[in-house]
Short mmCIF file of C-alpha atoms and ligand atoms in Angstrom, two decimals:
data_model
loop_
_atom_site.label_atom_id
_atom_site.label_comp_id
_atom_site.label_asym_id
_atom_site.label_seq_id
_atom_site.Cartn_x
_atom_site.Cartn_y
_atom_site.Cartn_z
CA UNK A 1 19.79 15.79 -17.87
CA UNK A 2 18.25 18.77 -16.72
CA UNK A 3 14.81 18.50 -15.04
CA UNK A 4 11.60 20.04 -16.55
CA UNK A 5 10.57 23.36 -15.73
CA UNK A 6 7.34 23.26 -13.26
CA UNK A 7 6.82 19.50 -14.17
CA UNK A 8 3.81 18.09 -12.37
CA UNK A 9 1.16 15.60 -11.96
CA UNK A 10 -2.01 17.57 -12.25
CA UNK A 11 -5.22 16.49 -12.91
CA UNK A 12 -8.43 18.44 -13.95
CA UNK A 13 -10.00 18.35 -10.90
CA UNK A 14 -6.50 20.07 -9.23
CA UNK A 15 -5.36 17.51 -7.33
CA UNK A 16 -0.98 17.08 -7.71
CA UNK A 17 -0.24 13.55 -7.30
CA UNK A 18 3.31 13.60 -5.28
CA UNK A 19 2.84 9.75 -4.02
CA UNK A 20 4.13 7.34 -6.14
CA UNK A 21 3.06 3.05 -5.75
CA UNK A 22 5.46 1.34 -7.68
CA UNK A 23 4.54 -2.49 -7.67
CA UNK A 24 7.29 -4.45 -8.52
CA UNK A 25 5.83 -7.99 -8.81
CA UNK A 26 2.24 -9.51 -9.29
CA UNK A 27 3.74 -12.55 -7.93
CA UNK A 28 3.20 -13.63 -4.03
CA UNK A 29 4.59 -16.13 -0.92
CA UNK A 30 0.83 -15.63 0.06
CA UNK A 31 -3.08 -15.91 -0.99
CA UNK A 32 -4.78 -13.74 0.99
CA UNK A 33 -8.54 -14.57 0.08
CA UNK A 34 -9.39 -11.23 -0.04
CA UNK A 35 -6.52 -10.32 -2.17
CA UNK A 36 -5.80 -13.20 -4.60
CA UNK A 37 -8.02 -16.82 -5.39
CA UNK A 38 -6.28 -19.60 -4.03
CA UNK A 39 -4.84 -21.28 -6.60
CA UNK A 40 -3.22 -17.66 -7.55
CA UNK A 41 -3.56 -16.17 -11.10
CA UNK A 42 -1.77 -15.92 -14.47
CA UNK A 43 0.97 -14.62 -13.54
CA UNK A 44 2.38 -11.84 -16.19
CA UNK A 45 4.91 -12.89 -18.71
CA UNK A 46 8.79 -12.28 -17.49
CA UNK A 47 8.97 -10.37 -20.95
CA UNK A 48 6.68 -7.72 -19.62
CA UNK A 49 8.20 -7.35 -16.25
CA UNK A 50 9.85 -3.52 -16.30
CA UNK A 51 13.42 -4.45 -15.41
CA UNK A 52 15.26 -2.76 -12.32
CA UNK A 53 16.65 -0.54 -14.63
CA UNK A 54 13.68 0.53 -16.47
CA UNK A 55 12.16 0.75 -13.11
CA UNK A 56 14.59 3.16 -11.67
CA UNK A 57 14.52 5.12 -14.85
CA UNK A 58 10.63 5.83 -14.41
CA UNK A 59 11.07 6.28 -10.76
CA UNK A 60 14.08 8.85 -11.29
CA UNK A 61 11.59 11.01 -14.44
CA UNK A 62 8.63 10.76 -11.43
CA UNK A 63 11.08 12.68 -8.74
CA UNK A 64 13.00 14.74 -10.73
CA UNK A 65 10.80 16.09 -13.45
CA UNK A 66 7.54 15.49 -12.09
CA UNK A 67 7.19 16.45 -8.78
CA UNK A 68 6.90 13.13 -6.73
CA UNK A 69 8.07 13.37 -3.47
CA UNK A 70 6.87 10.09 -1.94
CA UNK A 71 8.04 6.72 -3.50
CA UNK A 72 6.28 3.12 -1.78
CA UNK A 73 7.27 -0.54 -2.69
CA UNK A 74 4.66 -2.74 -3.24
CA UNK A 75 2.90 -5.89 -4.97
CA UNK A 76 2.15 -8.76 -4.82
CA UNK A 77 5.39 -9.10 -2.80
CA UNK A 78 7.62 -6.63 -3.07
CA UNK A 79 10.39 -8.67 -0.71
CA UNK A 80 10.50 -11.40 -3.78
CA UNK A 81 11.80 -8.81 -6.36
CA UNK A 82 15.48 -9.66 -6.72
CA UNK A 83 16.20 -6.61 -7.35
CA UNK A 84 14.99 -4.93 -4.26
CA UNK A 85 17.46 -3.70 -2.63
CA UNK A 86 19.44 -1.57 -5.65
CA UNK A 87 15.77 -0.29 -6.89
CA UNK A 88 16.10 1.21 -3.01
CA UNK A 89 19.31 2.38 -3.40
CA UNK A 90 18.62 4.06 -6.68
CA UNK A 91 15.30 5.75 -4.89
CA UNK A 92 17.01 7.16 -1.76
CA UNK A 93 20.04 8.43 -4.13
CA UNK A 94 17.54 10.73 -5.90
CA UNK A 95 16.74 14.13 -4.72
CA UNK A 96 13.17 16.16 -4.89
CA UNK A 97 12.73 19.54 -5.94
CA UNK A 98 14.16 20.67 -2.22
CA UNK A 99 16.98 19.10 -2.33
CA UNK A 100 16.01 15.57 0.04
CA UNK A 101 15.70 12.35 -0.71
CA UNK A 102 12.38 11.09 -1.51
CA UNK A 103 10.53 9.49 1.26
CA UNK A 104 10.56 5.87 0.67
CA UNK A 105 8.36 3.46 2.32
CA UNK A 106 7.64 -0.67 1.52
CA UNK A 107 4.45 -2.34 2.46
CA UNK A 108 5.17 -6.29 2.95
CA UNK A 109 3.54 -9.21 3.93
CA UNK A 110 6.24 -10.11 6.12
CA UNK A 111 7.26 -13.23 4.88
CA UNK A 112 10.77 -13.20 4.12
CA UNK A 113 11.53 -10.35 6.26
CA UNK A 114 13.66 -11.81 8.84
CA UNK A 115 16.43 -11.83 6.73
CA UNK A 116 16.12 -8.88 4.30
CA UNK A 117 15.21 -5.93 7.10
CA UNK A 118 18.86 -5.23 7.60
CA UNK A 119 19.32 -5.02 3.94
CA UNK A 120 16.64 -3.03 3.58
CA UNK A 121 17.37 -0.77 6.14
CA UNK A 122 20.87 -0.76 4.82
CA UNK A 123 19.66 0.57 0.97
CA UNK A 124 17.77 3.49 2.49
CA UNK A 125 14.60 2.29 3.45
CA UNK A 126 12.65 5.05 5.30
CA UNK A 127 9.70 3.65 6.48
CA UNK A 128 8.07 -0.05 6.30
CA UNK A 129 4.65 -1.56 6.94
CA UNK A 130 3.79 -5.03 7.22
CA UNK A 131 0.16 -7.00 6.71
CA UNK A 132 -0.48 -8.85 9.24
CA UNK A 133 -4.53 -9.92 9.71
CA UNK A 134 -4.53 -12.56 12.96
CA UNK A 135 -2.51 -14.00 15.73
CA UNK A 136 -4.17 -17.02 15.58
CA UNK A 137 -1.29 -19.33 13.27
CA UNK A 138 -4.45 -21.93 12.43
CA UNK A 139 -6.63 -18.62 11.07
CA UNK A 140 -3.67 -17.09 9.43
CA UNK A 141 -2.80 -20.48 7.72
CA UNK A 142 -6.96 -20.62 6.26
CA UNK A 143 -6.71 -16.87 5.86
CA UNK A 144 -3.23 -16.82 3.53
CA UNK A 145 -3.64 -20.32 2.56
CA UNK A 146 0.18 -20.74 3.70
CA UNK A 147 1.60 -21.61 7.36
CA UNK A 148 3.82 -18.68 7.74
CA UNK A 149 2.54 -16.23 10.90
CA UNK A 150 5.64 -17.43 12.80
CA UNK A 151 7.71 -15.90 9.81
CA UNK A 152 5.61 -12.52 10.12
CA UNK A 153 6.58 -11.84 13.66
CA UNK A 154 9.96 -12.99 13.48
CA UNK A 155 9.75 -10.21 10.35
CA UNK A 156 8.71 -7.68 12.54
CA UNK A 157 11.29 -8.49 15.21
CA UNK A 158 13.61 -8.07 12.81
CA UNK A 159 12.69 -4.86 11.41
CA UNK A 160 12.54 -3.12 14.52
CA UNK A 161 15.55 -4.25 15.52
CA UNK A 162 17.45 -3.20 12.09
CA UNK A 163 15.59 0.55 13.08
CA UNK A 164 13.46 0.94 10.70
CA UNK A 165 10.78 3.39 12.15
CA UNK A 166 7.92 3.57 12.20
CA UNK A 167 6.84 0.15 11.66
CA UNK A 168 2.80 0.19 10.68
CA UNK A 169 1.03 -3.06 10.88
CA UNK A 170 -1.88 -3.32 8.20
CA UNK A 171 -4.78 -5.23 8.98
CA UNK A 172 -8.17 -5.99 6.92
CA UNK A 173 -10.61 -7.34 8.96
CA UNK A 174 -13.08 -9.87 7.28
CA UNK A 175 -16.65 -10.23 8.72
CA UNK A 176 -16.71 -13.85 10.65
CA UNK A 177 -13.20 -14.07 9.98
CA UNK A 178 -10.80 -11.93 11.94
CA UNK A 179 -13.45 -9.37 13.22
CA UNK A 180 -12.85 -10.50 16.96
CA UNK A 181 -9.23 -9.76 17.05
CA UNK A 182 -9.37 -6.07 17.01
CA UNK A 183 -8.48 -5.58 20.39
CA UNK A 184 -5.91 -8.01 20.95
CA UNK A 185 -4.15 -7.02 17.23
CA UNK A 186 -4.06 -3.61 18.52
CA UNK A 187 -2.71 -4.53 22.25
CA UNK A 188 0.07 -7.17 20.59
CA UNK A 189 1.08 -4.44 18.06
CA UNK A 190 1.30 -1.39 20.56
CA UNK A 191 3.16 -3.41 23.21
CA UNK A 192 5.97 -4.03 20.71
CA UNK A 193 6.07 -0.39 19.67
CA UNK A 194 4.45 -1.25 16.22
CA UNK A 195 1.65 1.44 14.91
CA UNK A 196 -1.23 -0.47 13.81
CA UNK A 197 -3.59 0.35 10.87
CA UNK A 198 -7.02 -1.27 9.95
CA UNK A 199 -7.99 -0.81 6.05
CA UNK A 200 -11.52 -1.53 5.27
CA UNK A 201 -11.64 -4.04 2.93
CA UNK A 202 -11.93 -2.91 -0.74
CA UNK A 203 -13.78 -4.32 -3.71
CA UNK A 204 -10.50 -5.57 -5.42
CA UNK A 205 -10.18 -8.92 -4.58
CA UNK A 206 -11.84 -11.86 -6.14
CA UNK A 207 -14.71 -11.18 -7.41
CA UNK A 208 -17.73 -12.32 -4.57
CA UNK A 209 -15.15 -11.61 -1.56
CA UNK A 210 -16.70 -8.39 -1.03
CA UNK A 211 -20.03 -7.21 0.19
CA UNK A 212 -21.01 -3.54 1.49
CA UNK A 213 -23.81 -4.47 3.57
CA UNK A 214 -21.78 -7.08 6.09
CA UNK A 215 -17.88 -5.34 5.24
CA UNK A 216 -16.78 -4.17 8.75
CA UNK A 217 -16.77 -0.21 8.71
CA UNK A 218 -14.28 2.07 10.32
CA UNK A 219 -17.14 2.95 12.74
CA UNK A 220 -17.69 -0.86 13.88
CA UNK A 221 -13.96 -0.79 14.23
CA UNK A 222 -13.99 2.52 16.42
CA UNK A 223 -16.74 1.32 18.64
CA UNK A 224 -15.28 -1.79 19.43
CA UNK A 225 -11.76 -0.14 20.09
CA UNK A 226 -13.51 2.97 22.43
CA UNK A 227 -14.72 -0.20 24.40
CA UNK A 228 -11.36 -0.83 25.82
CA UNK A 229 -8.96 2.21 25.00
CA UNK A 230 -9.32 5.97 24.74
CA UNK A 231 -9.05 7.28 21.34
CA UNK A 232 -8.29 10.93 21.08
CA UNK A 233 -8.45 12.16 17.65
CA UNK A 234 -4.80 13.49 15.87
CA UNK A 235 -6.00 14.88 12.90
CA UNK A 236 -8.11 18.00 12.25
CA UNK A 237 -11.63 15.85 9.92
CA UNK A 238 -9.60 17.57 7.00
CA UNK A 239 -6.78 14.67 6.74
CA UNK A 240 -5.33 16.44 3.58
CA UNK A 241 -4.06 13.05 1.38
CA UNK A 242 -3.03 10.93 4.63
CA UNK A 243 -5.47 8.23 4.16
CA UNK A 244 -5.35 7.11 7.03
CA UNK A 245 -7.22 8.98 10.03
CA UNK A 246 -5.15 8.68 13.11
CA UNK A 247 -6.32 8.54 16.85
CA UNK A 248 -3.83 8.22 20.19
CA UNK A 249 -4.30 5.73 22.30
CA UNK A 250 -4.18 5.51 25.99
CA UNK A 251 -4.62 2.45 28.08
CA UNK A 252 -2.51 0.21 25.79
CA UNK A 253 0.66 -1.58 27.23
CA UNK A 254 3.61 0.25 25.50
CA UNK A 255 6.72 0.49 25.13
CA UNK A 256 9.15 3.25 27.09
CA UNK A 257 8.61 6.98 25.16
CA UNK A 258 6.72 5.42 22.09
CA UNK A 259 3.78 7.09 21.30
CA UNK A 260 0.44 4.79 20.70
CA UNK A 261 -1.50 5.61 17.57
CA UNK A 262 -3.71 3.86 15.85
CA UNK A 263 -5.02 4.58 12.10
CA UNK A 264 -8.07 3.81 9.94
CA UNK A 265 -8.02 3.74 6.68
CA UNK A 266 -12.12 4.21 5.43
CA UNK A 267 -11.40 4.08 1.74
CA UNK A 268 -14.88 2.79 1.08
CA UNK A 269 -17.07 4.64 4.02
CA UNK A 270 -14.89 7.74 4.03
CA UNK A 271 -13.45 7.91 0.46
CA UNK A 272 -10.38 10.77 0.40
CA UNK A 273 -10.45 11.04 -3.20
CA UNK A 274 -10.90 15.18 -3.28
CA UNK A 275 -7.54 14.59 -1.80
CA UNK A 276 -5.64 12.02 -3.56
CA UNK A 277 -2.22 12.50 -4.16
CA UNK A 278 -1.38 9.00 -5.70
CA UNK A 279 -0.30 7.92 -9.15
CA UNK A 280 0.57 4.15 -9.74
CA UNK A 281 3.01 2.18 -11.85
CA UNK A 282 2.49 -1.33 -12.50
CA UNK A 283 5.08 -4.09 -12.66
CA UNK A 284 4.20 -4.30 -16.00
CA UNK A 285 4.97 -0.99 -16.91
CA UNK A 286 1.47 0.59 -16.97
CA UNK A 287 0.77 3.95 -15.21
CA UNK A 288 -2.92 4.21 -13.37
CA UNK A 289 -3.98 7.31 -11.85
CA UNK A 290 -6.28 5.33 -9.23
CA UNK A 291 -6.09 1.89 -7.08
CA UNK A 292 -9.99 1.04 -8.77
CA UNK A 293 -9.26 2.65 -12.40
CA UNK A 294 -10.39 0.64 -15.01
CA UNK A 295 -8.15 2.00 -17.32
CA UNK A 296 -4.08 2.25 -17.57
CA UNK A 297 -1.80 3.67 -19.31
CA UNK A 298 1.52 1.97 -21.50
CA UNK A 299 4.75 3.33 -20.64
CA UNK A 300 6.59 0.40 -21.03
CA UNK A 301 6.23 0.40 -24.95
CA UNK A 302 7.41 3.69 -25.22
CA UNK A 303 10.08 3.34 -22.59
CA UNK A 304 11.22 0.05 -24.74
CA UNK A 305 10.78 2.51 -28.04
CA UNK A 306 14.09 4.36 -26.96
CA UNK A 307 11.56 7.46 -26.21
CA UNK A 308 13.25 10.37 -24.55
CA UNK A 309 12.62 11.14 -20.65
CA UNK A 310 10.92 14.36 -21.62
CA UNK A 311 7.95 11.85 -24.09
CA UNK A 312 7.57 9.46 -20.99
CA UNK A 313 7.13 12.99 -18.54
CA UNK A 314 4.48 13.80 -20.87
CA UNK A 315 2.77 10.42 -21.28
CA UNK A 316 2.45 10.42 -17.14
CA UNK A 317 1.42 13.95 -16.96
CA UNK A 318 -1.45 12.90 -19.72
CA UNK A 319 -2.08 9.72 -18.02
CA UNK A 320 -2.95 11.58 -14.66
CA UNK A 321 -4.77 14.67 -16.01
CA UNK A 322 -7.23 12.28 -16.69
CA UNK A 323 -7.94 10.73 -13.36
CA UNK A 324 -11.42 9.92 -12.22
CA UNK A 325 -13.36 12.14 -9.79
CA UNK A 326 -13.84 9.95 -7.27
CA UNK A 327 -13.57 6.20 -6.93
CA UNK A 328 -17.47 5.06 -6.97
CA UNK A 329 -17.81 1.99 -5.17
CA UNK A 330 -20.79 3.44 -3.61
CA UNK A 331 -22.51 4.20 -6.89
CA UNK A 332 -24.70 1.76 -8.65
CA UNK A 333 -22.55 2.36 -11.99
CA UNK A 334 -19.70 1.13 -9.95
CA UNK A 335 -17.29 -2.04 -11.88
CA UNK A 336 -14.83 -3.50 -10.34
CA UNK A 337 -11.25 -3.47 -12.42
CA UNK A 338 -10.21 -6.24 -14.14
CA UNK A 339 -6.98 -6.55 -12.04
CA UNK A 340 -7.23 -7.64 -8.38
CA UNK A 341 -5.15 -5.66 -5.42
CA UNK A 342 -1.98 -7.86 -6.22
CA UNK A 343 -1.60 -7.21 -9.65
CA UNK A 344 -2.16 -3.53 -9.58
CA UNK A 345 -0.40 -3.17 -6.45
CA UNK A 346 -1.76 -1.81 -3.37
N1 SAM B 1 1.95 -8.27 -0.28
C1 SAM B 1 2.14 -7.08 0.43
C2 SAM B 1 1.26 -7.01 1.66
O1 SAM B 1 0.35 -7.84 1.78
O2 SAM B 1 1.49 -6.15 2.48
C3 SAM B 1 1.96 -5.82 -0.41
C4 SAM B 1 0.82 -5.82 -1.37
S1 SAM B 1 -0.79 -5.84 -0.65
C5 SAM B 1 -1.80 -5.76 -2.08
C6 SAM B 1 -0.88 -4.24 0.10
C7 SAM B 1 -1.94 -4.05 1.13
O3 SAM B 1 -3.20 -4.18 0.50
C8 SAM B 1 -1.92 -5.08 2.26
O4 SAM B 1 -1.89 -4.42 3.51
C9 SAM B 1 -3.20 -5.84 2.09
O5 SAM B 1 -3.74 -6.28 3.31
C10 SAM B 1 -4.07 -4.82 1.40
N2 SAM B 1 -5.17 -5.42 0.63
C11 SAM B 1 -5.12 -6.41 -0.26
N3 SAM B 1 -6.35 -6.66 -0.77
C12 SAM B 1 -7.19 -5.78 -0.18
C13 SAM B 1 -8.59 -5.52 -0.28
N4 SAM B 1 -9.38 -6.22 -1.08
N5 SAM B 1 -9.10 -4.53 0.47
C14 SAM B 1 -8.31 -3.80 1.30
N6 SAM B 1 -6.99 -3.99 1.44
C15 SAM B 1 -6.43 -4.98 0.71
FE1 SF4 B 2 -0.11 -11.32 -1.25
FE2 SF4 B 2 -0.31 -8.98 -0.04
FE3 SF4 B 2 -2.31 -9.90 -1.57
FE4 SF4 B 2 -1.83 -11.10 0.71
S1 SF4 B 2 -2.48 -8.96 0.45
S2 SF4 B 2 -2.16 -12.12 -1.27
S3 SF4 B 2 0.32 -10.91 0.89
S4 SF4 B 2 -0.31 -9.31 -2.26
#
C-alpha cells in the first residue's frame, strides 16, 4: 500500500509526535510498589490483548504513514510477550520516511533477560534499558516484592555481552527507601559500561505512593552526585524531546574508551511537555497521546471492524491533535489516571 501523503502526528499546540510506546502486556514478573499494589491488578482479558499481528499492523501505519521514527517496547513486562521477538523483527524490517529502519529500543525489568538478550539482539533490537532500583538483594526483594536482583545483573551481563549498546539503567529513587544508593548505583553501573538514568518518581502508581513534598527531586539527586563526581552538563537547557537531561561524568571507575554519562529524567520538577514527541498504544489497543492522560482512544474496535489503514491513520492523527498542554501534576486540578504505569505502559 502506498503511504499517505505528509501523514503526521500533529497536535494543536504543534508539537509532531515521532516516538512511539507500544506496551505489549499489563502483566509483570515484578511489583514494584511504586508501580503496581502487591497483590497485582485485574489483569485485562486475553480477548482484548492486540495480537502480534494487529500489533505490527498499527506499528507498520505509525512508521510508514504517520511519521514515527522511534518505536520502544514496554509494559508491564515487555520480555513476557511471547511474541517478542517477531513484533522486533517486524519493527526493524520497516523503513521511515528516509529510508532507515526505525530506531527501536525496549525498556525491561531485567528479569528474564539472561536468556532472551541474544534473541533480542538477534531480531534487531537497537537499544535496551533495564530498571534496576538497589543493589541491596534484601531491599530489592521488599522493593519488587520478588527475590530476583541476581537475575537483573546476570540480565545485564548478558546484554552487554550480546552488544546491545547502549545499555541505560533506570532507577526511581523512593524517599527512605533507595535514596542512599545514588552513588554506589551510579559507580556499579559506570564501571560495567552501563549509562545510568534516575526518573523522578511519577504520580502513576498506586494511589498514596506518591507525595510532592518528600519525592526526591532531580536537584537532591544532582547535589548528592556533585558530592563525589564532576558533572559537566551535555545538553544545551533546551533538551528538545530527550527527556532525559544528560551530564558527563568524571571520577567514576570505567571501562576502557566508554564514555560516562549520567541522565535525569525531571518529569515532575522539569516537565518537557512543550516538547513532547510521544504518542502511546496500549496492549489493549487504545492510543493515548500522554503517559498521565485521562483519556484514550479505541483503535482496536476499528482495527477488529476490518477498517482500512488509511481510517486507523486518521483515528491516531485525531487521537493526538487533541493532546493536553501540559501534564499538570503541579496544578491543584491535577487527577491522577485511572490506569497505573504498568497498564499504560511506561
Ligand atoms: N517492566 C519494565 C521495567 O520496569 O523496566 C517496563 C515497564 S516500567 C512501567 C517502565 C519504567 O517506568 C521503569 O523504568 C520503571 O522504573 C518506571 N516507573 C514505573 N512506575 C513509575 C513511577 N510511578 N514513577 C516513575 N517511574 C516509574
Ligand atoms: Fe513491573 Fe516495571 Fe512496574 Fe516494576 S516498574 S512493577 S517491573 S512494570
Amino acid at each position: 500500500m502506498e503511504p499517505l501523503a505528509g501523514g503526521r502526528l500533529l497536535d494543536k499546540h504543534g508539537r509532531i509526535a515521532t516516538d512511539l510506546r507500544v506496551s505489549l502486556t499489563d502483566r509483570c514478573s515484578l511489583r514494584c510498589s511504586y508501580c503496581m499494589p502487591p497483590e497485582g491488578l485485574d489483569w485485562l482479558p486475553s480477548a482484548s490483548l492486540l495480537t502480534d499481528d494487529e500489533v505490527i499492523r498499527l506499528i507498520t501505519i505509525a512508521v510508514r504513514d504517520l511519521g514515527v521514527q522511534q518505536v520502544r517496547f514496554t509494559g508491564g513486562e515487555p520480555l513476557l510477550r511471547k511474541g517478542l521477538a517477531r513484533i522486533l523483527a517486524a519493527t526493524t524490517a520497516l523503513r521511515t520516511a528516509t529510508g532507515v529502519a526505525p530506531d527501536t529500543a525496549l525498556t525491561t525489568n531485567g528479569v528474564g533477560l539472561a536468556t532472551s538478550a541474544m534473541a533480542l539482539k538477534q531480531a534487531g533490537l537497537h537499544r535496551i534499558n533495564v530498571s534496576l532500583d538497589t543493589l541491596d538483594a534484601t531491599r530489592y526483594a521488599r522493593l519488587t516484592g520478588r527475590d530476583r536482583l541476581g537475575d537483573v545483573i546476570k540480565g545485564l551481563a548478558a546484554a552487554a555481552a550480546a552488544g546491545l549498546s547502549p545499555i541505560k539503567m533506570n532507577t526511581v529513587l523512593l524517599p527512605g527507601v533507595n535514596d542512599d544508593e545514588m552513588l554506589s548505583l551510579v559507580s556499579w553501573a559506570l564501571k560495567r559500561g552501563y549509562q545510568p538514568r534516575f526518573i523522578e518518581q511519577m504520580p502513576l502508581g498506586p494511589q498514596d505512593t506518591w507525595q510532592r513534598t518528600t519525592m526526591v527531586t532531580a536537584e537532591d539527586i544532582l547535589d548528592v552526585l556533585r558530592s563525589e563526581f564532576t558533572l559537566i552538563p551535555m545538553q544545551s537547557k533546551a533538551r528538545g524531546s530527550a527527556p532525559a537531561e544528560i551530564w558527563m561524568v568524571t571520577g567514576a571507575e570505567v571501562p576502557e574508551d566508554f564514555v560516562a554519562t549520567v541522565g535525569i529524567i525531571a518529569s515532575i520538577t522539569k516537565p518537557f511537555c512543550e516538547a513532547c514527541n510521544r504518542t502511546r498504544l496500549t496492549a489493549d489497543g487504545q492510543l493515548r497521546s500522554c503517559l498521565f492522560s485521562r483519556d484514550e482512544t479505541d483503535v482496536r474496535t476499528l482495527l477488529r471492524s476490518g477498517a482500512s489503514d488509511l481510517a486507523i491513520a486518521e483515528l491516531w492523527r485525531g487521537a493526538m491533535a487533541a493532546k493536553q498542554t501540559t501534564h499538570g501534576v503541579d496544578e491543584g486540578s491535577f487527577v491522577q489516571p485511572d490506569r497505573t504505569m504498568s497498564a499504560i505502559g511506561g
